[in-house]
């Protein structure tokens, strides 16, 4: 996994004029504005800039920040609060690829719990999906995001997209996660093979 800065992020004060709505804040000044707006998000909120940037979508998730940052090419276009795995069910750190996408999915592992807009990262049960977003780690290992954000993210991503999960804070201007061509190819090959025999299970 690429090394990240170990310096804690200093979050700038966000003017009240940003007027974040309950589920969506608009950002019009590029990645810096998205990053700054992300600092003040309360649980269940997100920011998504007009999707004008070109390039494939890549995702960076910071466990200490409890934030997801979405890049299109090199441009930061969206950010959201998340809820990652609680103690004993930790969300794994590393670089993953999206193995499976299901708009309607239920957990085979946890009481048939709904997992709308599920995007699988591992075959043993870690996925991004819509779910309860209290502002702190509370899942069984998955990355939960607000429902409206999950729907937009699901529409924006493709199979094999890069998802990096880090245990370090994210700093302004950090580069998008680098795609791993060999890992992506292997993930897609595994997806085709495993999907028939392993349908399941996550948070």
mmCIF file with all atom_site columns, C-alpha atoms in Angstrom:
data_model
loop_
_atom_site.group_PDB
_atom_site.id
_atom_site.type_symbol
_atom_site.label_atom_id
_atom_site.label_alt_id
_atom_site.label_comp_id
_atom_site.label_asym_id
_atom_site.label_entity_id
_atom_site.label_seq_id
_atom_site.pdbx_PDB_ins_code
_atom_site.Cartn_x
_atom_site.Cartn_y
_atom_site.Cartn_z
_atom_site.occupancy
_atom_site.B_iso_or_equiv
_atom_site.pdbx_formal_charge
_atom_site.auth_seq_id
_atom_site.auth_comp_id
_atom_site.auth_asym_id
_atom_site.auth_atom_id
_atom_site.pdbx_PDB_model_num
ATOM 1   C CA . UNK A 1 1   ? 0.000   0.000   0.000   1.00 0.00 ? 1   UNK A CA 1
ATOM 2   C CA . UNK A 1 2   ? 1.383   3.443   -0.864  1.00 0.00 ? 2   UNK A CA 1
ATOM 3   C CA . UNK A 1 3   ? 2.694   5.345   2.126   1.00 0.00 ? 3   UNK A CA 1
ATOM 4   C CA . UNK A 1 4   ? 0.559   8.225   3.341   1.00 0.00 ? 4   UNK A CA 1
ATOM 5   C CA . UNK A 1 5   ? 1.575   11.258  5.337   1.00 0.00 ? 5   UNK A CA 1
ATOM 6   C CA . UNK A 1 6   ? 1.471   10.604  9.061   1.00 0.00 ? 6   UNK A CA 1
ATOM 7   C CA . UNK A 1 7   ? 0.754   14.240  9.897   1.00 0.00 ? 7   UNK A CA 1
ATOM 8   C CA . UNK A 1 8   ? -2.743  14.784  11.218  1.00 0.00 ? 8   UNK A CA 1
ATOM 9   C CA . UNK A 1 9   ? -5.010  16.769  8.949   1.00 0.00 ? 9   UNK A CA 1
ATOM 10  C CA . UNK A 1 10  ? -5.714  20.325  10.020  1.00 0.00 ? 10  UNK A CA 1
ATOM 11  C CA . UNK A 1 11  ? -9.314  21.030  9.052   1.00 0.00 ? 11  UNK A CA 1
ATOM 12  C CA . UNK A 1 12  ? -10.100 24.583  7.980   1.00 0.00 ? 12  UNK A CA 1
ATOM 13  C CA . UNK A 1 13  ? -13.097 26.374  9.409   1.00 0.00 ? 13  UNK A CA 1
ATOM 14  C CA . UNK A 1 14  ? -16.036 26.181  7.031   1.00 0.00 ? 14  UNK A CA 1
ATOM 15  C CA . UNK A 1 15  ? -18.180 29.259  6.586   1.00 0.00 ? 15  UNK A CA 1
ATOM 16  C CA . UNK A 1 16  ? -21.815 28.928  7.519   1.00 0.00 ? 16  UNK A CA 1
ATOM 17  C CA . UNK A 1 17  ? -22.576 30.251  4.050   1.00 0.00 ? 17  UNK A CA 1
ATOM 18  C CA . UNK A 1 18  ? -21.944 26.771  2.663   1.00 0.00 ? 18  UNK A CA 1
ATOM 19  C CA . UNK A 1 19  ? -25.407 25.944  4.037   1.00 0.00 ? 19  UNK A CA 1
ATOM 20  C CA . UNK A 1 20  ? -25.154 22.165  3.749   1.00 0.00 ? 20  UNK A CA 1
ATOM 21  C CA . UNK A 1 21  ? -28.489 20.481  3.174   1.00 0.00 ? 21  UNK A CA 1
ATOM 22  C CA . UNK A 1 22  ? -29.446 17.390  5.200   1.00 0.00 ? 22  UNK A CA 1
ATOM 23  C CA . UNK A 1 23  ? -28.076 15.060  2.551   1.00 0.00 ? 23  UNK A CA 1
ATOM 24  C CA . UNK A 1 24  ? -26.222 17.070  -0.084  1.00 0.00 ? 24  UNK A CA 1
ATOM 25  C CA . UNK A 1 25  ? -23.922 20.037  -0.344  1.00 0.00 ? 25  UNK A CA 1
ATOM 26  C CA . UNK A 1 26  ? -22.998 21.577  -3.697  1.00 0.00 ? 26  UNK A CA 1
ATOM 27  C CA . UNK A 1 27  ? -19.377 22.399  -4.482  1.00 0.00 ? 27  UNK A CA 1
ATOM 28  C CA . UNK A 1 28  ? -18.467 24.521  -7.489  1.00 0.00 ? 28  UNK A CA 1
ATOM 29  C CA . UNK A 1 29  ? -14.804 25.390  -7.015  1.00 0.00 ? 29  UNK A CA 1
ATOM 30  C CA . UNK A 1 30  ? -13.091 22.072  -7.642  1.00 0.00 ? 30  UNK A CA 1
ATOM 31  C CA . UNK A 1 31  ? -11.376 19.537  -5.438  1.00 0.00 ? 31  UNK A CA 1
ATOM 32  C CA . UNK A 1 32  ? -10.270 22.010  -2.760  1.00 0.00 ? 32  UNK A CA 1
ATOM 33  C CA . UNK A 1 33  ? -13.877 23.052  -2.192  1.00 0.00 ? 33  UNK A CA 1
ATOM 34  C CA . UNK A 1 34  ? -14.993 19.419  -2.010  1.00 0.00 ? 34  UNK A CA 1
ATOM 35  C CA . UNK A 1 35  ? -12.231 18.667  0.491   1.00 0.00 ? 35  UNK A CA 1
ATOM 36  C CA . UNK A 1 36  ? -13.035 21.721  2.620   1.00 0.00 ? 36  UNK A CA 1
ATOM 37  C CA . UNK A 1 37  ? -16.756 20.954  2.575   1.00 0.00 ? 37  UNK A CA 1
ATOM 38  C CA . UNK A 1 38  ? -16.014 17.353  3.603   1.00 0.00 ? 38  UNK A CA 1
ATOM 39  C CA . UNK A 1 39  ? -14.412 18.616  6.815   1.00 0.00 ? 39  UNK A CA 1
ATOM 40  C CA . UNK A 1 40  ? -17.724 19.958  8.135   1.00 0.00 ? 40  UNK A CA 1
ATOM 41  C CA . UNK A 1 41  ? -20.013 17.127  7.071   1.00 0.00 ? 41  UNK A CA 1
ATOM 42  C CA . UNK A 1 42  ? -22.165 15.690  9.817   1.00 0.00 ? 42  UNK A CA 1
ATOM 43  C CA . UNK A 1 43  ? -23.339 12.050  9.746   1.00 0.00 ? 43  UNK A CA 1
ATOM 44  C CA . UNK A 1 44  ? -25.504 11.231  6.754   1.00 0.00 ? 44  UNK A CA 1
ATOM 45  C CA . UNK A 1 45  ? -24.265 14.151  4.631   1.00 0.00 ? 45  UNK A CA 1
ATOM 46  C CA . UNK A 1 46  ? -22.160 14.287  1.514   1.00 0.00 ? 46  UNK A CA 1
ATOM 47  C CA . UNK A 1 47  ? -20.921 16.660  -1.169  1.00 0.00 ? 47  UNK A CA 1
ATOM 48  C CA . UNK A 1 48  ? -20.899 15.868  -4.898  1.00 0.00 ? 48  UNK A CA 1
ATOM 49  C CA . UNK A 1 49  ? -19.521 18.329  -7.418  1.00 0.00 ? 49  UNK A CA 1
ATOM 50  C CA . UNK A 1 50  ? -21.008 18.531  -10.907 1.00 0.00 ? 50  UNK A CA 1
ATOM 51  C CA . UNK A 1 51  ? -19.417 15.481  -12.544 1.00 0.00 ? 51  UNK A CA 1
ATOM 52  C CA . UNK A 1 52  ? -17.506 17.352  -15.243 1.00 0.00 ? 52  UNK A CA 1
ATOM 53  C CA . UNK A 1 53  ? -14.097 15.740  -14.714 1.00 0.00 ? 53  UNK A CA 1
ATOM 54  C CA . UNK A 1 54  ? -13.004 12.973  -17.052 1.00 0.00 ? 54  UNK A CA 1
ATOM 55  C CA . UNK A 1 55  ? -11.496 9.620   -16.218 1.00 0.00 ? 55  UNK A CA 1
ATOM 56  C CA . UNK A 1 56  ? -12.373 6.488   -14.285 1.00 0.00 ? 56  UNK A CA 1
ATOM 57  C CA . UNK A 1 57  ? -13.699 6.688   -10.735 1.00 0.00 ? 57  UNK A CA 1
ATOM 58  C CA . UNK A 1 58  ? -11.382 5.777   -7.855  1.00 0.00 ? 58  UNK A CA 1
ATOM 59  C CA . UNK A 1 59  ? -12.307 5.808   -4.176  1.00 0.00 ? 59  UNK A CA 1
ATOM 60  C CA . UNK A 1 60  ? -10.258 6.608   -1.062  1.00 0.00 ? 60  UNK A CA 1
ATOM 61  C CA . UNK A 1 61  ? -11.671 5.741   2.385   1.00 0.00 ? 61  UNK A CA 1
ATOM 62  C CA . UNK A 1 62  ? -10.056 7.061   5.576   1.00 0.00 ? 62  UNK A CA 1
ATOM 63  C CA . UNK A 1 63  ? -10.963 5.108   8.696   1.00 0.00 ? 63  UNK A CA 1
ATOM 64  C CA . UNK A 1 64  ? -9.836  7.789   11.198  1.00 0.00 ? 64  UNK A CA 1
ATOM 65  C CA . UNK A 1 65  ? -11.607 10.534  9.201   1.00 0.00 ? 65  UNK A CA 1
ATOM 66  C CA . UNK A 1 66  ? -14.727 8.367   8.705   1.00 0.00 ? 66  UNK A CA 1
ATOM 67  C CA . UNK A 1 67  ? -14.820 9.861   5.213   1.00 0.00 ? 67  UNK A CA 1
ATOM 68  C CA . UNK A 1 68  ? -14.921 8.624   1.638   1.00 0.00 ? 68  UNK A CA 1
ATOM 69  C CA . UNK A 1 69  ? -13.299 10.676  -1.131  1.00 0.00 ? 69  UNK A CA 1
ATOM 70  C CA . UNK A 1 70  ? -14.280 10.015  -4.750  1.00 0.00 ? 70  UNK A CA 1
ATOM 71  C CA . UNK A 1 71  ? -11.995 10.926  -7.638  1.00 0.00 ? 71  UNK A CA 1
ATOM 72  C CA . UNK A 1 72  ? -12.686 11.023  -11.351 1.00 0.00 ? 72  UNK A CA 1
ATOM 73  C CA . UNK A 1 73  ? -9.307  10.896  -13.011 1.00 0.00 ? 73  UNK A CA 1
ATOM 74  C CA . UNK A 1 74  ? -7.139  13.126  -10.826 1.00 0.00 ? 74  UNK A CA 1
ATOM 75  C CA . UNK A 1 75  ? -9.997  15.386  -9.729  1.00 0.00 ? 75  UNK A CA 1
ATOM 76  C CA . UNK A 1 76  ? -11.707 15.089  -6.344  1.00 0.00 ? 76  UNK A CA 1
ATOM 77  C CA . UNK A 1 77  ? -15.412 15.242  -7.201  1.00 0.00 ? 77  UNK A CA 1
ATOM 78  C CA . UNK A 1 78  ? -17.227 13.960  -4.100  1.00 0.00 ? 78  UNK A CA 1
ATOM 79  C CA . UNK A 1 79  ? -16.902 13.166  -0.420  1.00 0.00 ? 79  UNK A CA 1
ATOM 80  C CA . UNK A 1 80  ? -19.159 11.544  2.147   1.00 0.00 ? 80  UNK A CA 1
ATOM 81  C CA . UNK A 1 81  ? -19.325 10.518  5.755   1.00 0.00 ? 81  UNK A CA 1
ATOM 82  C CA . UNK A 1 82  ? -19.009 6.769   6.274   1.00 0.00 ? 82  UNK A CA 1
ATOM 83  C CA . UNK A 1 83  ? -19.323 4.194   9.015   1.00 0.00 ? 83  UNK A CA 1
ATOM 84  C CA . UNK A 1 84  ? -16.631 1.513   8.918   1.00 0.00 ? 84  UNK A CA 1
ATOM 85  C CA . UNK A 1 85  ? -16.160 -1.635  11.006  1.00 0.00 ? 85  UNK A CA 1
ATOM 86  C CA . UNK A 1 86  ? -16.458 -1.491  14.782  1.00 0.00 ? 86  UNK A CA 1
ATOM 87  C CA . UNK A 1 87  ? -13.895 -3.077  17.131  1.00 0.00 ? 87  UNK A CA 1
ATOM 88  C CA . UNK A 1 88  ? -13.666 -6.784  16.470  1.00 0.00 ? 88  UNK A CA 1
ATOM 89  C CA . UNK A 1 89  ? -15.120 -6.379  12.975  1.00 0.00 ? 89  UNK A CA 1
ATOM 90  C CA . UNK A 1 90  ? -12.514 -4.030  11.566  1.00 0.00 ? 90  UNK A CA 1
ATOM 91  C CA . UNK A 1 91  ? -12.647 -2.883  7.972   1.00 0.00 ? 91  UNK A CA 1
ATOM 92  C CA . UNK A 1 92  ? -9.482  -4.170  6.283   1.00 0.00 ? 92  UNK A CA 1
ATOM 93  C CA . UNK A 1 93  ? -6.875  -1.682  5.064   1.00 0.00 ? 93  UNK A CA 1
ATOM 94  C CA . UNK A 1 94  ? -5.407  -1.968  1.580   1.00 0.00 ? 94  UNK A CA 1
ATOM 95  C CA . UNK A 1 95  ? -6.084  -1.504  -2.108  1.00 0.00 ? 95  UNK A CA 1
ATOM 96  C CA . UNK A 1 96  ? -9.136  -3.327  -3.436  1.00 0.00 ? 96  UNK A CA 1
ATOM 97  C CA . UNK A 1 97  ? -11.184 -3.469  -6.604  1.00 0.00 ? 97  UNK A CA 1
ATOM 98  C CA . UNK A 1 98  ? -14.944 -3.615  -7.016  1.00 0.00 ? 98  UNK A CA 1
ATOM 99  C CA . UNK A 1 99  ? -15.739 -7.300  -7.528  1.00 0.00 ? 99  UNK A CA 1
ATOM 100 C CA . UNK A 1 100 ? -19.530 -7.246  -7.732  1.00 0.00 ? 100 UNK A CA 1
ATOM 101 C CA . UNK A 1 101 ? -22.334 -4.698  -7.894  1.00 0.00 ? 101 UNK A CA 1
ATOM 102 C CA . UNK A 1 102 ? -25.948 -5.360  -6.859  1.00 0.00 ? 102 UNK A CA 1
ATOM 103 C CA . UNK A 1 103 ? -28.521 -2.619  -6.544  1.00 0.00 ? 103 UNK A CA 1
ATOM 104 C CA . UNK A 1 104 ? -30.721 -4.801  -4.336  1.00 0.00 ? 104 UNK A CA 1
ATOM 105 C CA . UNK A 1 105 ? -28.843 -7.107  -1.979  1.00 0.00 ? 105 UNK A CA 1
ATOM 106 C CA . UNK A 1 106 ? -29.343 -8.687  1.431   1.00 0.00 ? 106 UNK A CA 1
ATOM 107 C CA . UNK A 1 107 ? -26.782 -10.105 3.793   1.00 0.00 ? 107 UNK A CA 1
ATOM 108 C CA . UNK A 1 108 ? -26.526 -13.876 4.019   1.00 0.00 ? 108 UNK A CA 1
ATOM 109 C CA . UNK A 1 109 ? -24.497 -13.436 7.187   1.00 0.00 ? 109 UNK A CA 1
ATOM 110 C CA . UNK A 1 110 ? -26.378 -10.912 9.326   1.00 0.00 ? 110 UNK A CA 1
ATOM 111 C CA . UNK A 1 111 ? -30.121 -11.591 9.577   1.00 0.00 ? 111 UNK A CA 1
ATOM 112 C CA . UNK A 1 112 ? -30.927 -10.872 5.936   1.00 0.00 ? 112 UNK A CA 1
ATOM 113 C CA . UNK A 1 113 ? -30.036 -7.206  6.546   1.00 0.00 ? 113 UNK A CA 1
ATOM 114 C CA . UNK A 1 114 ? -30.638 -4.970  3.514   1.00 0.00 ? 114 UNK A CA 1
ATOM 115 C CA . UNK A 1 115 ? -27.519 -3.694  1.725   1.00 0.00 ? 115 UNK A CA 1
ATOM 116 C CA . UNK A 1 116 ? -28.801 -1.361  -1.022  1.00 0.00 ? 116 UNK A CA 1
ATOM 117 C CA . UNK A 1 117 ? -26.400 -0.380  -3.812  1.00 0.00 ? 117 UNK A CA 1
ATOM 118 C CA . UNK A 1 118 ? -23.884 -2.991  -2.690  1.00 0.00 ? 118 UNK A CA 1
ATOM 119 C CA . UNK A 1 119 ? -20.381 -2.868  -4.187  1.00 0.00 ? 119 UNK A CA 1
ATOM 120 C CA . UNK A 1 120 ? -18.303 -5.837  -3.051  1.00 0.00 ? 120 UNK A CA 1
ATOM 121 C CA . UNK A 1 121 ? -14.623 -5.402  -2.185  1.00 0.00 ? 121 UNK A CA 1
ATOM 122 C CA . UNK A 1 122 ? -13.808 -8.876  -0.825  1.00 0.00 ? 122 UNK A CA 1
ATOM 123 C CA . UNK A 1 123 ? -15.351 -12.311 -1.255  1.00 0.00 ? 123 UNK A CA 1
ATOM 124 C CA . UNK A 1 124 ? -15.440 -12.840 2.504   1.00 0.00 ? 124 UNK A CA 1
ATOM 125 C CA . UNK A 1 125 ? -17.959 -10.108 3.090   1.00 0.00 ? 125 UNK A CA 1
ATOM 126 C CA . UNK A 1 126 ? -16.661 -6.525  2.883   1.00 0.00 ? 126 UNK A CA 1
ATOM 127 C CA . UNK A 1 127 ? -18.609 -4.109  0.706   1.00 0.00 ? 127 UNK A CA 1
ATOM 128 C CA . UNK A 1 128 ? -19.620 -0.484  0.253   1.00 0.00 ? 128 UNK A CA 1
ATOM 129 C CA . UNK A 1 129 ? -23.383 -0.043  0.644   1.00 0.00 ? 129 UNK A CA 1
ATOM 130 C CA . UNK A 1 130 ? -26.124 2.252   1.887   1.00 0.00 ? 130 UNK A CA 1
ATOM 131 C CA . UNK A 1 131 ? -26.759 1.917   5.594   1.00 0.00 ? 131 UNK A CA 1
ATOM 132 C CA . UNK A 1 132 ? -26.856 3.493   9.032   1.00 0.00 ? 132 UNK A CA 1
ATOM 133 C CA . UNK A 1 133 ? -24.336 6.314   9.183   1.00 0.00 ? 133 UNK A CA 1
ATOM 134 C CA . UNK A 1 134 ? -23.945 7.426   12.832  1.00 0.00 ? 134 UNK A CA 1
ATOM 135 C CA . UNK A 1 135 ? -20.589 9.164   12.385  1.00 0.00 ? 135 UNK A CA 1
ATOM 136 C CA . UNK A 1 136 ? -18.410 6.498   13.980  1.00 0.00 ? 136 UNK A CA 1
ATOM 137 C CA . UNK A 1 137 ? -17.369 2.876   13.232  1.00 0.00 ? 137 UNK A CA 1
ATOM 138 C CA . UNK A 1 138 ? -20.472 0.719   13.710  1.00 0.00 ? 138 UNK A CA 1
ATOM 139 C CA . UNK A 1 139 ? -20.596 -1.904  10.945  1.00 0.00 ? 139 UNK A CA 1
ATOM 140 C CA . UNK A 1 140 ? -19.540 -5.557  10.765  1.00 0.00 ? 140 UNK A CA 1
ATOM 141 C CA . UNK A 1 141 ? -16.659 -4.558  8.466   1.00 0.00 ? 141 UNK A CA 1
ATOM 142 C CA . UNK A 1 142 ? -18.461 -2.962  5.544   1.00 0.00 ? 142 UNK A CA 1
ATOM 143 C CA . UNK A 1 143 ? -18.288 0.707   4.579   1.00 0.00 ? 143 UNK A CA 1
ATOM 144 C CA . UNK A 1 144 ? -21.741 2.208   5.045   1.00 0.00 ? 144 UNK A CA 1
ATOM 145 C CA . UNK A 1 145 ? -22.623 5.447   3.269   1.00 0.00 ? 145 UNK A CA 1
ATOM 146 C CA . UNK A 1 146 ? -25.771 7.627   3.124   1.00 0.00 ? 146 UNK A CA 1
ATOM 147 C CA . UNK A 1 147 ? -28.461 6.178   0.853   1.00 0.00 ? 147 UNK A CA 1
ATOM 148 C CA . UNK A 1 148 ? -28.585 9.071   -1.630  1.00 0.00 ? 148 UNK A CA 1
ATOM 149 C CA . UNK A 1 149 ? -24.801 9.045   -1.927  1.00 0.00 ? 149 UNK A CA 1
ATOM 150 C CA . UNK A 1 150 ? -24.741 5.247   -2.340  1.00 0.00 ? 150 UNK A CA 1
ATOM 151 C CA . UNK A 1 151 ? -27.098 5.562   -5.315  1.00 0.00 ? 151 UNK A CA 1
ATOM 152 C CA . UNK A 1 152 ? -24.921 8.196   -7.024  1.00 0.00 ? 152 UNK A CA 1
ATOM 153 C CA . UNK A 1 153 ? -21.738 6.253   -6.324  1.00 0.00 ? 153 UNK A CA 1
ATOM 154 C CA . UNK A 1 154 ? -23.249 3.027   -7.671  1.00 0.00 ? 154 UNK A CA 1
ATOM 155 C CA . UNK A 1 155 ? -24.102 4.797   -10.931 1.00 0.00 ? 155 UNK A CA 1
ATOM 156 C CA . UNK A 1 156 ? -20.613 6.308   -11.244 1.00 0.00 ? 156 UNK A CA 1
ATOM 157 C CA . UNK A 1 157 ? -18.419 3.258   -10.668 1.00 0.00 ? 157 UNK A CA 1
ATOM 158 C CA . UNK A 1 158 ? -17.495 0.333   -12.882 1.00 0.00 ? 158 UNK A CA 1
ATOM 159 C CA . UNK A 1 159 ? -16.420 -3.194  -12.074 1.00 0.00 ? 159 UNK A CA 1
ATOM 160 C CA . UNK A 1 160 ? -12.717 -3.271  -11.273 1.00 0.00 ? 160 UNK A CA 1
ATOM 161 C CA . UNK A 1 161 ? -12.628 0.328   -9.991  1.00 0.00 ? 161 UNK A CA 1
ATOM 162 C CA . UNK A 1 162 ? -9.869  1.004   -7.457  1.00 0.00 ? 162 UNK A CA 1
ATOM 163 C CA . UNK A 1 163 ? -10.859 1.410   -3.797  1.00 0.00 ? 163 UNK A CA 1
ATOM 164 C CA . UNK A 1 164 ? -8.152  2.238   -1.245  1.00 0.00 ? 164 UNK A CA 1
ATOM 165 C CA . UNK A 1 165 ? -8.855  1.959   2.483   1.00 0.00 ? 165 UNK A CA 1
ATOM 166 C CA . UNK A 1 166 ? -6.325  3.676   4.742   1.00 0.00 ? 166 UNK A CA 1
ATOM 167 C CA . UNK A 1 167 ? -5.854  3.933   8.491   1.00 0.00 ? 167 UNK A CA 1
ATOM 168 C CA . UNK A 1 168 ? -4.344  7.413   8.129   1.00 0.00 ? 168 UNK A CA 1
ATOM 169 C CA . UNK A 1 169 ? -6.016  10.823  7.841   1.00 0.00 ? 169 UNK A CA 1
ATOM 170 C CA . UNK A 1 170 ? -6.344  12.323  4.386   1.00 0.00 ? 170 UNK A CA 1
ATOM 171 C CA . UNK A 1 171 ? -4.668  15.664  3.628   1.00 0.00 ? 171 UNK A CA 1
ATOM 172 C CA . UNK A 1 172 ? -5.710  18.289  1.106   1.00 0.00 ? 172 UNK A CA 1
ATOM 173 C CA . UNK A 1 173 ? -4.245  17.765  -2.345  1.00 0.00 ? 173 UNK A CA 1
ATOM 174 C CA . UNK A 1 174 ? -3.626  14.045  -1.888  1.00 0.00 ? 174 UNK A CA 1
ATOM 175 C CA . UNK A 1 175 ? -3.471  12.207  -5.208  1.00 0.00 ? 175 UNK A CA 1
ATOM 176 C CA . UNK A 1 176 ? -6.194  9.840   -6.312  1.00 0.00 ? 176 UNK A CA 1
ATOM 177 C CA . UNK A 1 177 ? -5.599  6.176   -5.470  1.00 0.00 ? 177 UNK A CA 1
ATOM 178 C CA . UNK A 1 178 ? -3.449  4.582   -8.158  1.00 0.00 ? 178 UNK A CA 1
ATOM 179 C CA . UNK A 1 179 ? -5.055  1.759   -10.094 1.00 0.00 ? 179 UNK A CA 1
ATOM 180 C CA . UNK A 1 180 ? -3.285  -1.568  -9.959  1.00 0.00 ? 180 UNK A CA 1
ATOM 181 C CA . UNK A 1 181 ? -3.643  -3.082  -13.428 1.00 0.00 ? 181 UNK A CA 1
ATOM 182 C CA . UNK A 1 182 ? -2.583  -6.583  -12.452 1.00 0.00 ? 182 UNK A CA 1
ATOM 183 C CA . UNK A 1 183 ? -4.720  -6.551  -9.311  1.00 0.00 ? 183 UNK A CA 1
ATOM 184 C CA . UNK A 1 184 ? -7.722  -5.223  -11.214 1.00 0.00 ? 184 UNK A CA 1
ATOM 185 C CA . UNK A 1 185 ? -7.380  -7.920  -13.868 1.00 0.00 ? 185 UNK A CA 1
ATOM 186 C CA . UNK A 1 186 ? -7.083  -10.597 -11.182 1.00 0.00 ? 186 UNK A CA 1
ATOM 187 C CA . UNK A 1 187 ? -10.080 -9.187  -9.328  1.00 0.00 ? 187 UNK A CA 1
ATOM 188 C CA . UNK A 1 188 ? -12.241 -9.219  -12.430 1.00 0.00 ? 188 UNK A CA 1
ATOM 189 C CA . UNK A 1 189 ? -11.157 -12.757 -13.228 1.00 0.00 ? 189 UNK A CA 1
ATOM 190 C CA . UNK A 1 190 ? -11.994 -13.793 -9.665  1.00 0.00 ? 190 UNK A CA 1
ATOM 191 C CA . UNK A 1 191 ? -15.342 -12.027 -9.898  1.00 0.00 ? 191 UNK A CA 1
ATOM 192 C CA . UNK A 1 192 ? -16.349 -14.012 -12.952 1.00 0.00 ? 192 UNK A CA 1
ATOM 193 C CA . UNK A 1 193 ? -15.262 -17.257 -11.319 1.00 0.00 ? 193 UNK A CA 1
ATOM 194 C CA . UNK A 1 194 ? -16.584 -16.670 -7.816  1.00 0.00 ? 194 UNK A CA 1
ATOM 195 C CA . UNK A 1 195 ? -19.894 -15.013 -8.588  1.00 0.00 ? 195 UNK A CA 1
ATOM 196 C CA . UNK A 1 196 ? -21.460 -18.339 -9.533  1.00 0.00 ? 196 UNK A CA 1
ATOM 197 C CA . UNK A 1 197 ? -20.420 -20.088 -6.340  1.00 0.00 ? 197 UNK A CA 1
ATOM 198 C CA . UNK A 1 198 ? -20.216 -17.308 -3.759  1.00 0.00 ? 198 UNK A CA 1
ATOM 199 C CA . UNK A 1 199 ? -23.115 -14.951 -3.580  1.00 0.00 ? 199 UNK A CA 1
ATOM 200 C CA . UNK A 1 200 ? -22.866 -13.375 -0.534  1.00 0.00 ? 200 UNK A CA 1
ATOM 201 C CA . UNK A 1 201 ? -22.417 -12.222 2.692   1.00 0.00 ? 201 UNK A CA 1
ATOM 202 C CA . UNK A 1 202 ? -21.534 -8.988  4.076   1.00 0.00 ? 202 UNK A CA 1
ATOM 203 C CA . UNK A 1 203 ? -22.533 -6.642  6.732   1.00 0.00 ? 203 UNK A CA 1
#
